[in-house]
Amino acid sequence: MLYDGIEYLNSRLMFGMMPGLESTRTLCEALGNPQKKFKTIHVVGTNGKGSTSYYLSGVLQAHGLKTALYTSPHLVNLRERIRVNDEPISEEDLNRYLLQVKDAADLVNKDRAEAAKIEPTFFEVLTLVAFLHYANSGVQVAVLEAGMGGRLDSTAVADGDVAVVTSIGLEHTEVLGATEVAILKEKMGVLGTSADKVSGKTFVLGGLSESLLADACEYAKSLNANVVVPEIRSDIQLPNLGQHYVENASLSLAAAQMFLSVAAGSCANGAGYDDALALKTLEKRSWAGRMQKLENAQGQVDFILDGAHNSHAVRRLVESLDKYYPGQKFHCVFGALKDKDVDEMLKLMASHVSLWHITKTPYPRFRELDDLRGLLGDLNLSVASEGLLSREFLDGVRAAADGESSENKKLPVLITGSLYMIGECVQALKSDYEGLAFFRGLEPTTNEHR
């Protein structure tokens, strides 16, 4: 039956996150090492991995390479995490490869003692599915976004020659280390941790403070690795609003140029890097749900979707609003998870919001509306409307914003606070906005595992 594979995948949720490569390596061997049938560019970092990966894969594809993209989490459906030339893996292929991974795990465990059995995690299984799909699809290069860290992330098994480091901040300190330097080295470890392993490979570095950049260069030198530190370009035009996306796109261009000019080998199809082609590609490449403008048929922006879900991301959101909408205040649809610093997020956004519309989804980790209303009240900010997230709720907010707009000045509604919520919005709005056309035909699946 079609969903046997999904049932197996969901059975992996109980194992949570278990950093380490043994299970993935063992199962890759059992599956014929599919990860060796294509070249790999790794993308690691605290923030910006997804957009950098998305921009980079588009530029490589525009140069004629059959290009894979592996990202997480998804917004609507698991299938969007595993793409070849921008097409999500089919339900049939997803199911088939999931069952292949299950069979391989069963075979490996068949003669092992209970204590020696391997139990791949949800993310490890999906990574193996991606490897199988890319190998069997004739992919030439795969852009792999790491799930967490780098050295012990299952994507590291693909053993690429290039790693892009987007940024470093304190995250998952119980696993990655207590300092930014420790986390930096853990993420750079995606290419290996010894000179014998890493010599001649390349790090493309961005989004680092001066001191961290010096640490990264010193660490790369100790591994006999090459370093590329690209300038932030001023000639990049993107659909996504925000200087941080220009920074990420600058990284993607530098990685593409280096890969196509040096590292691609026979994979390059004889074509070198074309900067004009790359820039033209980026002009229409919108990373969904991240400072994404949704334009209606009249070319007006109805909504801005941004998955900012922590104080760092909200600061970048506010920077973007200051740049593109100086002095303007927005109707804001806001929802957040219970474990986020919502008080700080609301303080950062307060001067940019005229009216708050609070919402939640059925996902149990969401903050209750009473809680959000109380936090806003403590800041002397009032709630204009509230309710479960739905198309009707969003239409109501849009109508309220229209009622306050002049004929020549229609501001978009800002939707932010949680990537989970953005996924729900994408599902609700995808039929009416061309910017969300990719998601049509994708039915919602849980993001519990993220």
Short mmCIF file of C-alpha atoms in Angstrom, two decimals:
data_model
loop_
_atom_site.label_atom_id
_atom_site.label_comp_id
_atom_site.label_asym_id
_atom_site.label_seq_id
_atom_site.Cartn_x
_atom_site.Cartn_y
_atom_site.Cartn_z
CA MET A 1 0.00 0.00 0.00
CA LEU A 2 1.16 3.51 -0.83
CA TYR A 3 1.82 4.79 2.68
CA ASP A 4 3.81 1.85 4.04
CA GLY A 5 6.96 3.87 3.54
CA ILE A 6 5.54 6.88 5.38
CA GLU A 7 4.52 4.61 8.25
CA TYR A 8 8.12 3.42 8.50
CA LEU A 9 9.40 6.99 8.38
CA ASN A 10 7.05 8.08 11.14
CA SER A 11 8.18 5.14 13.28
CA ARG A 12 11.58 6.84 13.33
CA LEU A 13 10.29 9.90 15.18
CA MET A 14 10.74 8.18 18.54
CA PHE A 15 14.52 8.20 18.08
CA GLY A 16 14.68 12.00 17.93
CA MET A 17 18.01 13.53 16.89
CA MET A 18 21.07 11.36 17.35
CA PRO A 19 24.17 13.03 15.89
CA GLY A 20 26.52 10.50 14.35
CA LEU A 21 27.39 8.91 11.03
CA GLU A 22 27.51 5.18 11.79
CA SER A 23 23.92 4.37 10.84
CA THR A 24 24.01 6.45 7.66
CA ARG A 25 27.36 5.03 6.54
CA THR A 26 26.30 1.47 7.27
CA LEU A 27 23.05 1.86 5.34
CA CYS A 28 24.78 3.64 2.46
CA GLU A 29 27.04 0.59 2.12
CA ALA A 30 24.02 -1.71 2.19
CA LEU A 31 22.32 0.39 -0.49
CA GLY A 32 25.32 0.44 -2.84
CA ASN A 33 26.69 3.85 -1.80
CA PRO A 34 24.32 6.02 -3.87
CA GLN A 35 25.95 9.18 -2.48
CA LYS A 36 29.06 8.44 -4.56
CA LYS A 37 27.20 8.77 -7.86
CA PHE A 38 27.01 12.59 -7.83
CA LYS A 39 29.07 15.55 -6.69
CA THR A 40 28.06 17.39 -3.55
CA ILE A 41 28.17 20.93 -2.22
CA HIS A 42 27.45 21.12 1.51
CA VAL A 43 25.75 24.14 3.06
CA VAL A 44 26.11 24.59 6.84
CA GLY A 45 25.47 27.44 9.26
CA THR A 46 23.13 28.77 11.91
CA ASN A 47 20.92 30.92 9.68
CA GLY A 48 20.62 31.31 5.92
CA LYS A 49 21.29 27.71 4.91
CA GLY A 50 17.99 27.20 3.10
CA SER A 51 18.04 30.33 0.97
CA THR A 52 21.73 29.91 0.11
CA SER A 53 21.09 26.31 -0.94
CA TYR A 54 18.04 27.31 -2.98
CA TYR A 55 19.83 30.14 -4.80
CA LEU A 56 22.90 27.97 -5.45
CA SER A 57 20.92 25.05 -6.85
CA GLY A 58 19.05 27.39 -9.21
CA VAL A 59 22.26 28.92 -10.54
CA LEU A 60 23.83 25.50 -11.13
CA GLN A 61 20.69 24.28 -12.86
CA ALA A 62 20.66 27.36 -15.10
CA HIS A 63 24.17 26.38 -16.22
CA GLY A 64 22.86 23.09 -17.58
CA LEU A 65 23.64 20.77 -14.69
CA LYS A 66 21.05 18.30 -13.44
CA THR A 67 20.91 19.63 -9.90
CA ALA A 68 19.49 18.26 -6.68
CA LEU A 69 18.42 20.23 -3.63
CA TYR A 70 18.03 18.84 -0.11
CA THR A 71 16.59 21.16 2.54
CA SER A 72 14.72 21.09 5.84
CA PRO A 73 12.25 21.70 7.29
CA HIS A 74 9.44 21.70 4.75
CA LEU A 75 6.60 24.19 4.65
CA VAL A 76 3.75 22.00 3.40
CA ASN A 77 4.87 18.50 2.42
CA LEU A 78 7.89 16.27 2.99
CA ARG A 79 8.36 15.90 -0.74
CA GLU A 80 9.54 19.50 -1.08
CA ARG A 81 12.71 18.65 0.89
CA ILE A 82 14.00 16.39 -1.90
CA ARG A 83 14.10 18.02 -5.35
CA VAL A 84 15.71 17.43 -8.71
CA ASN A 85 15.76 20.42 -11.06
CA ASP A 86 13.18 22.08 -8.80
CA GLU A 87 10.75 19.16 -9.02
CA PRO A 88 9.81 17.51 -5.72
CA ILE A 89 10.20 13.78 -5.38
CA SER A 90 7.00 11.95 -6.36
CA GLU A 91 4.86 10.15 -3.78
CA GLU A 92 5.61 6.85 -5.51
CA ASP A 93 9.38 7.37 -5.47
CA LEU A 94 9.31 8.60 -1.88
CA ASN A 95 7.44 5.51 -0.78
CA ARG A 96 9.63 3.16 -2.81
CA TYR A 97 12.90 4.55 -1.47
CA LEU A 98 11.61 4.62 2.10
CA LEU A 99 10.88 0.91 1.81
CA GLN A 100 14.35 0.33 0.35
CA VAL A 101 15.89 1.98 3.38
CA LYS A 102 13.68 -0.08 5.67
CA ASP A 103 14.70 -3.29 3.90
CA ALA A 104 18.37 -2.35 4.12
CA ALA A 105 18.07 -1.64 7.84
CA ASP A 106 16.26 -4.93 8.41
CA LEU A 107 18.96 -6.80 6.50
CA VAL A 108 21.77 -5.12 8.44
CA ASN A 109 20.07 -5.90 11.74
CA LYS A 110 19.11 -9.46 10.85
CA ASP A 111 22.09 -11.17 12.44
CA ARG A 112 23.05 -8.50 14.96
CA ALA A 113 22.61 -8.69 18.69
CA GLU A 114 19.95 -6.37 20.05
CA ALA A 115 22.52 -3.94 21.45
CA ALA A 116 24.26 -3.70 18.07
CA LYS A 117 21.19 -3.04 15.93
CA ILE A 118 21.02 0.29 14.12
CA GLU A 119 17.94 2.48 14.39
CA PRO A 120 18.15 5.31 11.84
CA THR A 121 16.46 8.57 12.81
CA PHE A 122 13.79 10.37 10.82
CA PHE A 123 16.36 12.75 9.31
CA GLU A 124 18.82 9.97 8.53
CA VAL A 125 16.15 8.00 6.67
CA LEU A 126 15.16 11.04 4.61
CA THR A 127 18.82 11.73 3.81
CA LEU A 128 19.23 8.17 2.54
CA VAL A 129 16.07 8.53 0.45
CA ALA A 130 17.52 11.70 -1.05
CA PHE A 131 20.77 9.92 -1.92
CA LEU A 132 18.85 7.11 -3.65
CA HIS A 133 16.63 9.49 -5.55
CA TYR A 134 19.51 11.64 -6.74
CA ALA A 135 21.62 8.66 -7.80
CA ASN A 136 18.76 7.06 -9.73
CA SER A 137 17.76 10.36 -11.34
CA GLY A 138 21.16 10.96 -12.90
CA VAL A 139 21.89 14.03 -10.79
CA GLN A 140 25.25 15.63 -11.49
CA VAL A 141 25.52 17.84 -8.41
CA ALA A 142 23.54 17.92 -5.16
CA VAL A 143 23.31 20.93 -2.87
CA LEU A 144 22.79 19.50 0.62
CA GLU A 145 21.66 21.65 3.52
CA ALA A 146 22.85 20.18 6.80
CA GLY A 147 20.18 19.48 9.36
CA MET A 148 22.23 20.30 12.47
CA GLY A 149 25.92 20.98 12.80
CA GLY A 150 28.06 19.39 10.11
CA ARG A 151 30.68 16.94 11.36
CA LEU A 152 28.07 14.47 12.66
CA ASP A 153 25.21 15.43 10.36
CA SER A 154 24.09 12.58 8.11
CA THR A 155 24.56 14.73 4.98
CA ALA A 156 28.33 14.67 5.67
CA VAL A 157 28.45 11.08 4.42
CA ALA A 158 28.12 12.46 0.87
CA ASP A 159 31.73 13.66 1.31
CA GLY A 160 31.67 16.72 -0.94
CA ASP A 161 34.66 18.86 -1.86
CA VAL A 162 32.95 22.19 -1.15
CA ALA A 163 31.22 23.55 1.97
CA VAL A 164 29.46 26.90 2.25
CA VAL A 165 29.33 28.35 5.78
CA THR A 166 26.51 30.90 5.98
CA SER A 167 26.65 32.17 9.57
CA ILE A 168 27.43 31.10 13.11
CA GLY A 169 25.44 31.65 16.29
CA LEU A 170 24.82 29.85 19.55
CA GLU A 171 22.43 26.96 18.90
CA HIS A 172 22.09 23.35 20.06
CA THR A 173 24.98 24.03 22.43
CA GLU A 174 24.45 20.70 24.20
CA VAL A 175 25.51 18.97 20.97
CA LEU A 176 27.57 21.48 18.99
CA GLY A 177 29.55 23.16 21.75
CA ALA A 178 29.25 26.04 24.19
CA THR A 179 31.05 28.71 22.15
CA GLU A 180 30.71 30.12 18.65
CA VAL A 181 34.23 28.93 17.81
CA ALA A 182 33.35 25.37 18.84
CA ILE A 183 30.16 25.50 16.79
CA LEU A 184 32.06 26.92 13.81
CA LYS A 185 34.53 24.01 13.83
CA GLU A 186 31.71 21.52 14.29
CA LYS A 187 29.96 22.87 11.21
CA MET A 188 33.15 23.07 9.13
CA GLY A 189 33.67 19.42 10.09
CA VAL A 190 31.15 18.52 7.39
CA LEU A 191 34.18 18.16 5.09
CA GLY A 192 36.17 16.17 7.66
CA THR A 193 38.43 16.90 10.60
CA SER A 194 41.90 15.83 9.44
CA ALA A 195 44.27 17.20 6.81
CA ASP A 196 44.34 13.82 5.07
CA LYS A 197 40.58 14.03 4.65
CA VAL A 198 40.13 17.73 3.84
CA SER A 199 43.30 18.72 1.98
CA GLY A 200 42.44 20.51 -1.28
CA LYS A 201 38.76 20.95 -0.43
CA THR A 202 37.21 24.42 -0.26
CA PHE A 203 35.27 26.43 2.30
CA VAL A 204 33.18 29.38 1.09
CA LEU A 205 32.76 31.60 4.14
CA GLY A 206 30.17 34.29 4.82
CA GLY A 207 28.19 35.92 7.62
CA LEU A 208 31.04 35.68 10.13
CA SER A 209 32.44 38.32 12.48
CA GLU A 210 36.06 39.33 11.95
CA SER A 211 37.23 37.17 14.82
CA LEU A 212 35.24 34.13 13.70
CA LEU A 213 36.44 34.60 10.13
CA ALA A 214 40.03 34.56 11.40
CA ASP A 215 39.28 31.39 13.37
CA ALA A 216 37.71 29.78 10.30
CA CYS A 217 40.66 30.63 8.08
CA GLU A 218 43.13 29.34 10.66
CA TYR A 219 41.16 26.10 11.04
CA ALA A 220 40.94 25.64 7.26
CA LYS A 221 44.70 26.24 6.98
CA SER A 222 45.33 23.53 9.59
CA LEU A 223 43.39 21.15 7.33
CA ASN A 224 45.21 22.25 4.14
CA ALA A 225 41.85 23.41 2.80
CA ASN A 226 41.19 26.35 0.50
CA VAL A 227 39.15 29.37 1.60
CA VAL A 228 36.95 31.70 -0.45
CA VAL A 229 35.59 34.82 1.28
CA PRO A 230 33.33 36.56 -1.25
CA GLU A 231 32.40 40.22 -1.17
CA ILE A 232 28.75 41.09 -0.68
CA ARG A 233 27.64 42.10 -4.15
CA SER A 234 25.64 45.22 -4.95
CA ASP A 235 24.28 44.04 -8.32
CA ILE A 236 22.04 41.22 -7.08
CA GLN A 237 18.27 41.62 -7.49
CA LEU A 238 16.06 39.12 -5.64
CA PRO A 239 12.35 38.58 -5.08
CA ASN A 240 13.07 38.05 -1.35
CA LEU A 241 13.33 41.30 0.58
CA GLY A 242 16.32 41.90 2.82
CA GLN A 243 20.04 42.48 2.79
CA HIS A 244 20.63 39.09 4.43
CA TYR A 245 19.27 37.41 1.29
CA VAL A 246 21.66 39.46 -0.84
CA GLU A 247 24.45 38.21 1.43
CA ASN A 248 23.29 34.61 1.01
CA ALA A 249 22.96 35.02 -2.74
CA SER A 250 26.50 36.44 -2.86
CA LEU A 251 27.70 33.26 -1.19
CA SER A 252 25.79 31.15 -3.68
CA LEU A 253 27.33 32.96 -6.65
CA ALA A 254 30.84 32.53 -5.27
CA ALA A 255 30.23 28.83 -4.64
CA ALA A 256 28.75 28.33 -8.12
CA GLN A 257 31.64 30.15 -9.78
CA MET A 258 34.22 28.14 -7.88
CA PHE A 259 32.43 24.85 -8.53
CA LEU A 260 31.86 25.43 -12.23
CA SER A 261 35.34 26.82 -12.84
CA VAL A 262 37.41 24.46 -10.68
CA ALA A 263 35.62 21.62 -8.95
CA ALA A 264 33.05 20.44 -11.45
CA GLY A 265 35.34 18.47 -13.74
CA SER A 266 33.39 16.41 -16.26
CA CYS A 267 30.21 17.44 -14.45
CA ALA A 268 30.45 20.95 -15.96
CA ASN A 269 29.41 19.84 -19.46
CA GLY A 270 32.20 21.99 -20.82
CA ALA A 271 30.50 25.20 -19.63
CA GLY A 272 32.11 27.72 -17.33
CA TYR A 273 30.46 30.16 -15.00
CA ASP A 274 28.31 32.85 -16.62
CA ASP A 275 27.74 35.73 -14.20
CA ALA A 276 25.04 37.41 -16.28
CA LEU A 277 23.11 34.13 -16.46
CA ALA A 278 23.47 33.65 -12.71
CA LEU A 279 22.18 37.15 -11.93
CA LYS A 280 19.25 36.74 -14.30
CA THR A 281 18.38 33.44 -12.59
CA LEU A 282 18.36 35.02 -9.14
CA GLU A 283 16.01 37.81 -10.25
CA LYS A 284 13.13 35.32 -10.33
CA ARG A 285 14.21 32.86 -7.67
CA SER A 286 12.03 33.40 -4.62
CA TRP A 287 12.73 31.33 -1.48
CA ALA A 288 9.24 30.59 -0.22
CA GLY A 289 8.05 31.87 3.13
CA ARG A 290 11.07 34.06 3.82
CA MET A 291 10.43 37.76 3.25
CA GLN A 292 8.34 36.62 0.31
CA LYS A 293 5.98 39.03 -1.40
CA LEU A 294 2.67 37.59 -2.62
CA GLU A 295 1.38 39.67 -5.52
CA ASN A 296 -2.21 39.55 -6.74
CA ALA A 297 -3.31 39.59 -10.38
CA GLN A 298 -3.07 43.40 -10.40
CA GLY A 299 0.55 43.31 -9.32
CA GLN A 300 -0.17 44.57 -5.81
CA VAL A 301 1.51 42.92 -2.83
CA ASP A 302 -1.24 41.47 -0.60
CA PHE A 303 0.96 39.66 1.91
CA ILE A 304 4.56 39.39 3.04
CA LEU A 305 5.39 35.95 4.46
CA ASP A 306 8.37 35.63 6.75
CA GLY A 307 9.19 32.68 8.95
CA ALA A 308 11.14 34.74 11.51
CA HIS A 309 10.80 32.70 14.70
CA ASN A 310 13.47 34.08 17.02
CA SER A 311 14.89 37.45 18.01
CA HIS A 312 17.82 37.24 15.57
CA ALA A 313 15.51 36.60 12.63
CA VAL A 314 13.07 39.31 13.72
CA ARG A 315 15.93 41.84 13.78
CA ARG A 316 16.63 41.02 10.13
CA LEU A 317 12.91 41.32 9.38
CA VAL A 318 12.82 44.77 10.99
CA GLU A 319 15.92 45.85 9.06
CA SER A 320 14.18 44.86 5.83
CA LEU A 321 11.00 46.75 6.71
CA ASP A 322 13.05 49.85 7.51
CA LYS A 323 14.72 49.63 4.11
CA TYR A 324 11.77 48.80 1.86
CA TYR A 325 8.89 50.37 3.81
CA PRO A 326 10.45 53.23 5.81
CA GLY A 327 8.11 54.77 8.35
CA GLN A 328 5.26 52.40 7.47
CA LYS A 329 3.19 50.34 9.91
CA PHE A 330 1.53 47.06 9.03
CA HIS A 331 -1.40 44.92 10.01
CA CYS A 332 0.47 41.90 11.37
CA VAL A 333 -0.72 38.31 11.63
CA PHE A 334 1.37 36.83 14.43
CA GLY A 335 1.68 33.39 15.99
CA ALA A 336 4.56 31.65 17.74
CA LEU A 337 5.63 28.49 19.50
CA LYS A 338 5.74 28.13 23.27
CA ASP A 339 9.53 27.84 23.45
CA LYS A 340 10.31 31.10 21.66
CA ASP A 341 11.23 34.45 23.22
CA VAL A 342 7.98 36.03 22.09
CA ASP A 343 8.23 39.01 24.43
CA GLU A 344 11.48 40.13 22.80
CA MET A 345 10.11 39.46 19.31
CA LEU A 346 7.05 41.63 19.97
CA LYS A 347 9.17 44.46 21.38
CA LEU A 348 11.37 44.46 18.27
CA MET A 349 8.37 44.56 15.94
CA ALA A 350 6.10 46.93 17.87
CA SER A 351 7.07 50.16 16.10
CA HIS A 352 6.38 48.57 12.71
CA VAL A 353 2.87 47.26 13.47
CA SER A 354 -0.35 49.26 13.44
CA LEU A 355 -2.68 46.43 14.43
CA TRP A 356 -2.03 42.91 15.73
CA HIS A 357 -4.01 39.88 14.59
CA ILE A 358 -3.02 36.88 16.68
CA THR A 359 -3.44 33.32 15.55
CA LYS A 360 -2.38 29.73 16.07
CA THR A 361 -2.56 26.41 14.28
CA PRO A 362 -3.71 23.05 15.72
CA TYR A 363 -0.06 22.14 16.29
CA PRO A 364 0.22 21.52 20.07
CA ARG A 365 3.46 23.47 20.54
CA PHE A 366 1.78 26.74 19.52
CA ARG A 367 1.22 29.44 22.12
CA GLU A 368 -2.39 29.86 23.11
CA LEU A 369 -4.20 33.01 22.05
CA ASP A 370 -4.78 33.98 25.69
CA ASP A 371 -1.03 33.89 26.25
CA LEU A 372 -0.27 36.05 23.21
CA ARG A 373 -3.00 38.53 24.14
CA GLY A 374 -1.53 38.82 27.62
CA LEU A 375 2.00 39.42 26.33
CA LEU A 376 0.76 42.12 23.97
CA GLY A 377 -1.26 43.69 26.76
CA ASP A 378 1.81 43.84 29.00
CA LEU A 379 3.44 45.94 26.25
CA ASN A 380 0.34 48.15 25.92
CA LEU A 381 -0.33 46.69 22.47
CA SER A 382 -3.92 45.80 21.62
CA VAL A 383 -5.28 42.88 19.62
CA ALA A 384 -7.45 43.75 16.63
CA SER A 385 -8.59 40.19 15.89
CA GLU A 386 -7.79 36.62 16.81
CA GLY A 387 -8.61 33.10 15.71
CA LEU A 388 -7.33 29.84 14.29
CA LEU A 389 -5.30 30.31 11.13
CA SER A 390 -7.45 29.80 8.04
CA ARG A 391 -8.07 31.36 4.66
CA GLU A 392 -11.12 33.11 6.11
CA PHE A 393 -9.03 34.59 8.93
CA LEU A 394 -6.41 35.87 6.47
CA ASP A 395 -9.09 37.31 4.19
CA GLY A 396 -10.54 39.13 7.17
CA VAL A 397 -7.19 40.71 8.02
CA ARG A 398 -6.65 41.67 4.39
CA ALA A 399 -10.08 43.31 4.30
CA ALA A 400 -9.32 45.23 7.50
CA ALA A 401 -6.05 46.49 6.02
CA ASP A 402 -7.84 47.48 2.79
CA GLY A 403 -10.38 49.43 4.81
CA GLU A 404 -7.58 51.62 6.16
CA SER A 405 -5.71 51.97 2.87
CA SER A 406 -5.99 54.94 0.59
CA GLU A 407 -6.56 54.34 -3.10
CA ASN A 408 -2.90 54.96 -3.90
CA LYS A 409 -1.38 53.35 -0.84
CA LYS A 410 -2.13 49.72 -0.16
CA LEU A 411 0.25 48.14 2.30
CA PRO A 412 0.72 44.38 2.45
CA VAL A 413 -0.28 42.37 5.50
CA LEU A 414 2.77 41.04 7.35
CA ILE A 415 2.59 37.40 8.47
CA THR A 416 5.36 36.22 10.78
CA GLY A 417 6.40 34.56 14.05
CA SER A 418 6.66 30.89 13.12
CA LEU A 419 7.73 28.82 10.15
CA TYR A 420 5.01 26.33 11.09
CA MET A 421 2.46 29.09 10.68
CA ILE A 422 3.95 30.16 7.36
CA GLY A 423 3.48 26.61 6.10
CA GLU A 424 -0.20 26.79 7.03
CA CYS A 425 -0.48 30.14 5.22
CA VAL A 426 1.17 28.73 2.12
CA GLN A 427 -1.36 25.89 2.10
CA ALA A 428 -4.24 28.36 2.52
CA LEU A 429 -3.08 30.80 -0.16
CA LYS A 430 -1.31 28.63 -2.76
CA SER A 431 -4.21 28.49 -5.23
CA ASP A 432 -4.41 32.27 -5.57
CA TYR A 433 -0.80 33.42 -5.84
CA GLU A 434 1.62 32.42 -8.57
CA GLY A 435 4.48 32.84 -6.12
CA LEU A 436 3.20 29.70 -4.37
CA ALA A 437 2.53 27.64 -7.50
CA PHE A 438 5.26 25.15 -6.54
CA PHE A 439 3.10 23.93 -3.65
CA ARG A 440 0.00 23.12 -5.68
CA GLY A 441 -0.48 19.37 -5.71
CA LEU A 442 1.41 18.98 -2.43
CA GLU A 443 -0.88 17.93 0.40
CA PRO A 444 0.07 18.84 3.98
CA THR A 445 2.19 16.45 6.02
CA THR A 446 3.31 16.88 9.61
CA ASN A 447 6.34 18.97 10.46
CA GLU A 448 6.58 17.61 13.99
CA HIS A 449 10.12 16.43 13.35
CA ARG A 450 11.36 19.57 11.64
#
